[in-house]
Coordinates of C-alpha atoms and ligand atoms in Angstrom, one line a residue:
M29 CA 15.1 -13.7 93.4
G30 CA 11.3 -13.1 93.6
A31 CA 9.0 -10.0 92.1
P32 CA 12.0 -6.8 91.9
T33 CA 11.3 -4.1 95.3
R34 CA 8.6 -1.5 94.7
V35 CA 10.8 2.1 96.6
A36 CA 9.3 5.4 96.3
V37 CA 11.2 8.6 96.3
L38 CA 10.3 11.4 98.3
G39 CA 12.0 13.6 97.9
A40 CA 13.6 13.2 93.5
T41 CA 14.9 15.7 92.6
G42 CA 17.2 16.3 95.9
S43 CA 20.8 15.4 97.3
I44 CA 18.7 12.2 98.2
G45 CA 16.9 10.8 96.2
T46 CA 19.1 11.3 92.8
Q47 CA 21.5 9.1 94.3
A48 CA 18.7 7.0 95.3
L49 CA 17.4 7.3 91.7
Q50 CA 21.3 5.9 90.5
V51 CA 21.1 3.1 93.3
L52 CA 17.7 1.6 91.6
S53 CA 19.7 1.4 87.8
A54 CA 22.7 0.4 89.2
L55 CA 20.9 -2.9 90.9
G56 CA 18.1 -3.1 87.2
P57 CA 14.9 -3.6 87.4
E58 CA 14.6 -7.1 88.1
R59 CA 16.5 -5.6 92.6
A60 CA 14.4 -2.7 92.4
V61 CA 12.2 -0.9 90.9
A62 CA 10.8 2.9 91.6
V63 CA 6.5 2.7 92.6
A64 CA 5.7 7.0 93.8
L65 CA 9.0 10.2 92.8
S66 CA 7.4 13.3 94.1
A67 CA 9.6 17.0 94.2
H68 CA 8.5 19.4 95.9
R69 CA 9.0 22.5 94.1
D70 CA 10.8 21.2 90.7
E71 CA 8.3 20.2 88.3
E72 CA 10.9 19.7 85.3
G73 CA 13.4 17.3 87.1
L74 CA 10.8 15.9 88.6
L75 CA 10.1 14.8 85.1
A76 CA 13.3 14.1 83.9
A77 CA 13.6 11.7 86.6
A78 CA 10.9 9.5 85.9
R79 CA 11.7 9.3 81.8
A80 CA 13.0 6.1 84.2
W81 CA 10.2 5.0 85.3
P82 CA 7.2 5.7 83.1
G83 CA 5.0 3.9 85.6
A84 CA 6.0 5.5 88.7
E85 CA 3.3 7.9 90.4
L86 CA 4.5 12.0 90.7
A87 CA 3.9 13.9 93.1
L88 CA 4.6 17.9 94.1
S89 CA 4.5 18.6 96.9
G90 CA 5.2 22.6 97.0
A91 CA 4.0 24.1 94.2
S92 CA 0.9 23.4 91.6
P93 CA 2.0 20.7 89.2
R94 CA 1.7 21.8 85.2
D95 CA 2.1 18.3 83.9
A96 CA -1.3 16.6 84.2
R97 CA 1.7 13.1 85.0
V98 CA 1.9 14.5 87.6
A99 CA -1.7 13.6 89.8
H100 CA -1.0 14.0 93.7
S101 CA -0.1 18.0 94.4
G102 CA 0.8 19.8 97.5
A103 CA 1.3 18.1 101.6
E104 CA -1.3 16.0 101.6
G105 CA -1.1 14.9 97.9
L106 CA 2.2 14.0 98.6
V107 CA 0.8 11.6 102.0
R108 CA -1.7 9.9 100.1
M109 CA 0.2 9.3 97.5
V110 CA 2.4 7.5 99.7
E111 CA -0.3 6.3 101.5
A112 CA -1.7 4.7 98.1
C113 CA 2.2 3.5 95.7
G114 CA 1.6 0.1 97.3
A115 CA 5.2 0.7 97.8
D116 CA 7.5 -2.2 99.6
V117 CA 10.3 0.8 100.2
V118 CA 9.2 4.1 101.0
V119 CA 12.9 7.0 101.2
N120 CA 12.6 9.7 103.2
G121 CA 14.8 12.3 100.8
V122 CA 12.2 15.3 101.5
A123 CA 14.3 18.6 103.7
G124 CA 13.7 19.4 106.5
A125 CA 9.9 19.0 108.7
A126 CA 8.0 18.8 105.5
G127 CA 8.9 15.8 105.5
L128 CA 7.2 13.9 108.9
M129 CA 3.8 13.8 108.6
P130 CA 5.0 10.9 104.3
S131 CA 7.6 9.2 107.0
V132 CA 4.3 8.6 109.6
A133 CA 2.2 7.1 106.1
A134 CA 4.6 5.3 104.9
I135 CA 5.3 3.4 107.9
R136 CA 1.1 3.7 108.3
S137 CA 1.0 1.4 104.3
G138 CA 3.4 -1.1 106.2
A139 CA 6.0 -0.1 104.0
R140 CA 10.2 0.5 105.3
L141 CA 11.3 4.0 105.8
A142 CA 14.5 4.0 104.2
L143 CA 15.1 7.9 106.4
A144 CA 17.2 10.5 105.3
N145 CA 14.7 12.5 106.5
K146 CA 16.3 13.0 110.6
E147 CA 13.5 15.5 111.1
T148 CA 10.6 12.7 111.8
M149 CA 13.5 10.9 114.6
V150 CA 13.9 14.7 115.7
M151 CA 10.9 15.1 115.8
A152 CA 9.0 12.5 116.8
G153 CA 10.7 9.8 117.9
S154 CA 9.3 8.4 119.6
L155 CA 5.9 8.5 118.3
V156 CA 7.6 7.0 114.8
M157 CA 9.0 4.1 117.0
D158 CA 6.1 2.7 118.3
E159 CA 3.6 3.2 115.0
A160 CA 7.3 0.4 113.8
R161 CA 6.5 -1.9 116.0
R162 CA 2.7 -1.3 115.5
R163 CA 2.3 -2.1 112.2
G164 CA 5.8 -4.5 112.1
T165 CA 7.8 -2.6 110.0
R166 CA 11.2 -1.4 110.6
V167 CA 12.9 2.3 109.4
I168 CA 16.1 2.2 108.0
P169 CA 18.6 5.1 108.9
V170 CA 19.6 6.9 105.6
D171 CA 22.3 9.1 107.6
S172 CA 25.5 8.1 106.2
E173 CA 26.1 7.8 110.8
H174 CA 22.7 6.4 111.7
A175 CA 22.6 3.9 108.5
A176 CA 26.8 2.8 109.9
V177 CA 25.9 2.8 114.1
F178 CA 22.8 0.5 112.3
A179 CA 24.7 -2.2 110.8
L180 CA 27.0 -2.6 113.9
H181 CA 24.2 -2.7 116.1
E182 CA 22.4 -4.7 114.2
R183 CA 24.5 -7.8 114.6
F184 CA 25.8 -6.2 117.8
G185 CA 21.9 -6.7 119.3
A186 CA 21.5 -3.2 121.9
D187 CA 22.4 -6.0 125.4
S188 CA 25.7 -5.8 123.7
V189 CA 26.1 -2.3 122.4
D190 CA 27.3 0.9 125.7
E191 CA 28.3 3.9 123.5
L192 CA 27.6 4.8 120.3
V193 CA 29.7 7.6 118.7
L194 CA 28.8 9.2 115.2
T195 CA 31.3 11.3 113.4
A196 CA 31.3 15.6 112.3
S197 CA 33.7 16.4 109.6
G198 CA 34.2 19.8 111.4
G199 CA 31.9 21.6 108.4
A200 CA 33.9 24.7 106.6
F201 CA 34.7 26.7 109.6
R202 CA 36.5 24.0 111.5
E203 CA 40.1 25.6 110.7
R204 CA 38.8 29.5 110.7
P205 CA 39.6 31.4 114.0
I206 CA 37.0 32.2 116.4
D207 CA 37.4 35.2 116.3
T208 CA 36.2 35.7 113.4
F209 CA 32.9 34.1 113.2
D210 CA 31.5 37.7 112.8
S211 CA 31.7 38.2 109.3
I212 CA 31.4 34.6 107.8
T213 CA 29.3 35.3 104.8
A214 CA 25.9 32.8 103.6
A215 CA 28.3 32.3 100.5
E216 CA 30.9 30.5 102.7
A217 CA 29.0 28.1 104.6
T218 CA 27.6 26.7 102.1
R219 CA 30.8 25.2 100.9
H220 CA 31.0 21.9 102.3
P221 CA 34.8 20.6 102.6
N222 CA 34.2 16.6 102.3
W223 CA 30.1 16.5 100.9
S224 CA 27.6 17.7 98.8
M225 CA 24.9 18.3 99.8
G226 CA 22.0 20.7 100.1
A227 CA 21.8 24.8 101.9
K228 CA 20.4 24.3 104.8
I229 CA 22.3 20.4 105.9
T230 CA 25.8 22.4 104.7
I231 CA 25.5 25.4 106.8
D232 CA 24.2 23.4 109.7
S233 CA 27.5 21.3 109.7
A234 CA 29.4 24.3 110.1
T235 CA 27.3 25.0 113.3
M236 CA 26.9 21.0 113.5
A237 CA 24.0 22.0 114.7
N238 CA 23.3 18.8 112.2
K239 CA 25.5 16.6 114.5
G240 CA 22.9 17.7 117.6
L241 CA 20.1 16.5 115.3
E242 CA 21.9 13.8 114.3
V243 CA 22.5 12.8 118.3
I244 CA 19.3 13.2 118.4
E245 CA 18.3 11.4 116.0
A246 CA 20.5 8.3 117.4
V247 CA 19.5 8.5 120.1
R248 CA 15.7 8.0 119.6
L249 CA 16.8 5.3 116.6
F250 CA 18.5 3.4 119.4
G251 CA 17.1 4.0 122.0
V252 CA 19.9 4.8 124.4
E253 CA 20.5 7.6 127.1
P254 CA 21.8 11.2 125.5
E255 CA 25.2 11.0 126.8
R256 CA 26.0 7.3 125.4
V257 CA 25.5 9.4 122.2
K258 CA 29.8 10.7 121.8
V259 CA 30.3 12.9 118.6
L260 CA 34.2 13.6 117.2
V261 CA 35.6 15.6 114.9
H262 CA 37.2 13.6 111.7
P263 CA 38.1 15.5 109.0
Q264 CA 38.1 12.8 106.9
S265 CA 34.7 11.8 107.0
R266 CA 35.6 7.8 106.3
V267 CA 35.4 6.3 109.5
H268 CA 30.7 7.7 109.8
A269 CA 30.4 6.1 113.2
L270 CA 31.3 3.9 115.7
V271 CA 30.4 1.3 119.1
R272 CA 32.1 0.7 122.3
T273 CA 31.2 -2.3 123.2
T274 CA 30.1 -3.9 126.4
D275 CA 33.5 -5.2 126.2
G276 CA 35.5 -1.7 125.6
T277 CA 36.2 -2.5 122.1
L278 CA 35.7 0.1 119.2
Y279 CA 34.0 -1.3 116.0
A280 CA 33.7 1.9 113.2
Q281 CA 31.7 1.4 109.8
V282 CA 34.5 3.3 107.2
S283 CA 33.9 3.4 103.1
E284 CA 34.5 6.4 101.5
P285 CA 32.2 9.4 102.1
D286 CA 29.5 7.6 99.4
M287 CA 25.3 8.1 100.4
R288 CA 24.3 5.3 97.9
V289 CA 26.1 2.3 100.0
P290 CA 23.5 3.2 102.7
I291 CA 20.6 4.2 100.2
Q292 CA 21.6 0.7 98.8
N293 CA 22.0 -1.2 102.5
A294 CA 18.7 0.4 102.9
L295 CA 17.0 -0.8 99.8
T296 CA 18.7 -4.8 100.2
W297 CA 18.3 -4.9 104.2
P298 CA 18.4 -6.8 105.3
T299 CA 21.5 -8.6 102.8
L300 CA 24.3 -6.5 102.0
E301 CA 24.9 -6.8 98.2
A302 CA 27.9 -5.9 96.0
C303 CA 27.8 -2.5 95.1
S304 CA 29.6 -0.1 93.3
F305 CA 30.2 3.6 95.8
G306 CA 32.3 4.2 98.2
R307 CA 35.2 1.1 98.0
L308 CA 38.2 2.5 99.9
D309 CA 41.4 1.7 99.8
L310 CA 43.3 2.4 103.1
A311 CA 46.3 2.3 102.3
G312 CA 48.2 5.8 103.0
A313 CA 44.7 6.9 104.6
R314 CA 45.3 9.2 107.5
L315 CA 42.5 9.3 110.3
E316 CA 42.6 12.0 113.2
F317 CA 39.9 12.0 115.3
S318 CA 39.1 15.0 118.6
E319 CA 36.5 16.5 120.3
P320 CA 34.2 19.1 119.4
E321 CA 35.3 22.5 120.4
K322 CA 32.6 24.5 122.5
A323 CA 33.5 27.6 121.9
R324 CA 32.7 26.7 118.0
Y325 CA 30.3 24.8 118.5
P326 CA 27.4 25.7 120.8
L327 CA 24.4 25.0 118.5
L328 CA 25.8 20.3 119.5
E329 CA 25.7 21.5 123.2
L330 CA 22.3 23.1 122.6
A331 CA 20.7 19.8 121.4
Y332 CA 22.1 17.3 124.4
E333 CA 20.5 20.8 126.2
A334 CA 17.6 20.0 123.6
L335 CA 17.4 16.1 125.2
R336 CA 17.4 16.6 128.9
S337 CA 14.7 18.9 129.0
G338 CA 12.1 17.1 126.8
E339 CA 10.6 16.0 123.1
G340 CA 9.5 19.4 123.0
A341 CA 12.0 21.7 123.2
C342 CA 13.6 18.9 120.1
V343 CA 11.4 19.9 117.9
A344 CA 11.5 23.4 118.9
Y345 CA 15.8 23.2 118.8
N346 CA 14.8 21.5 115.2
A347 CA 12.6 24.5 114.0
A348 CA 14.1 27.4 116.0
D349 CA 17.6 26.2 113.6
E350 CA 15.8 25.9 110.4
V351 CA 14.3 30.0 111.3
A352 CA 17.0 30.9 111.9
V353 CA 19.4 29.9 109.1
E354 CA 16.8 30.1 106.7
A355 CA 17.1 34.1 108.1
F356 CA 21.1 33.9 108.1
R357 CA 20.9 32.8 104.4
S358 CA 18.6 35.8 102.8
G359 CA 20.3 38.8 105.5
G360 CA 18.2 39.0 108.1
L361 CA 20.9 37.2 111.4
S362 CA 24.2 37.0 110.8
Y363 CA 25.5 33.6 111.4
L364 CA 26.8 34.1 115.2
G365 CA 22.8 34.9 115.4
I366 CA 22.0 31.5 114.3
A367 CA 22.6 29.9 118.1
R368 CA 21.4 32.2 119.6
V369 CA 17.8 32.1 117.9
V370 CA 18.2 28.9 119.0
E371 CA 19.2 29.5 122.3
A372 CA 16.3 31.7 123.2
V373 CA 13.9 29.1 122.0
L374 CA 15.3 26.3 124.1
A375 CA 14.8 28.7 127.1
G376 CA 11.0 28.9 126.5
R377 CA 8.4 25.9 128.1
W378 CA 7.9 23.0 125.8
P379 CA 6.4 20.6 127.1
A380 CA 8.5 17.5 128.2
R381 CA 6.8 14.4 126.2
L382 CA 4.5 15.2 123.3
A383 CA 1.7 12.4 122.4
T384 CA 0.8 12.9 119.2
F385 CA 1.3 13.8 115.7
D386 CA -1.1 17.2 115.9
E387 CA 0.9 18.4 119.3
V388 CA 3.7 18.1 117.5
L389 CA 3.2 19.9 115.1
A390 CA 1.6 22.0 118.0
A391 CA 5.1 22.6 119.4
D392 CA 7.0 22.7 115.6
A393 CA 4.3 26.4 114.7
A394 CA 5.1 27.7 118.4
A395 CA 8.5 27.0 118.5
R396 CA 9.0 29.1 115.0
V397 CA 7.0 32.7 115.5
A398 CA 9.7 31.5 118.7
A399 CA 12.3 31.9 116.5
R400 CA 11.2 34.8 114.3
N401 CA 10.6 36.6 117.5
A402 CA 14.1 35.4 118.2
A403 CA 15.4 37.0 115.4
K404 CA 14.1 40.3 115.1
G405 CA 15.8 41.0 118.6
I406 CA 18.8 40.7 117.8
H407 CA 20.9 41.9 114.8
V408 CA 24.6 41.2 115.0
Ligands
MG19 MG1 24.3 12.6 108.8

């Protein structure tokens, strides 16, 4: 065996980061070592995570570090650390739009990008994939659905794949009567039936904005037309995605819902190694699938609308949803208001193509202003 894989974990105190560090421990130091870790504000958590990796460089992207061991700070400090840490693989588990530039820095450093930050692809998918091609490196998705599609896609090859099917748990309100949606509280929306994740993504699961972002992500990652990406509600979250090959057959990727499986596969790619997580016994299991109801999940349809409109609208979809969910969590917007804010923002004019990262960030900033204004006007 060669030298261990050098891994940077961004968002090391979050859900993905914590599990990435568990995978590193399970693989063992002969196979993989952490060389850089970052957190947003949780300095104590970062230092605790760093105890197992004494040589790792540390960054705090959203607060001033108090401890001298944290040598990098701020959004620029995080980017500088990624550029300089010499990682072979960068696991990007940063939450939200703040994950974009660290992804770009990872690719520019020549590292493989193990991507759990879907905003990177939603905001700047074509620019990021171009950059990866130029640098001769790969983007390996660490979202459960995209990791599943990636695994199948790699085996069949793009020419043999006709359709991608992403599954959705249906979120917290899959069975709740739609006429009671006006009374949904943030506490109810942050309880997920199958996955334990951060608050934003759990609310996005309930509204299916998360699946909307994932449809956009899949279009960018795999270079397919939006109408070739389908969504099925699958409450058991065992089948993570399917691909339909050109002969009409469906192939599924099936495991227990455990993010450590796609994380490990991204770290060891292109080889599959023994994995102690996620093994599923199918005997007695019930697997159900249904079409998502449009009235229950208006944000899913809005994502397809954003894709038809172009790259600027996809940035706007993401930014408006971030602003709206934040307003919902702080009591300034109702649950139903989230989709209304996104719809209002998408009704604006957004560029079909974004040619530079500066244009991406400008569209993001403009969409946030538009979303804040829309949220003020919506009191439902
Ligand atoms: Mg997912």
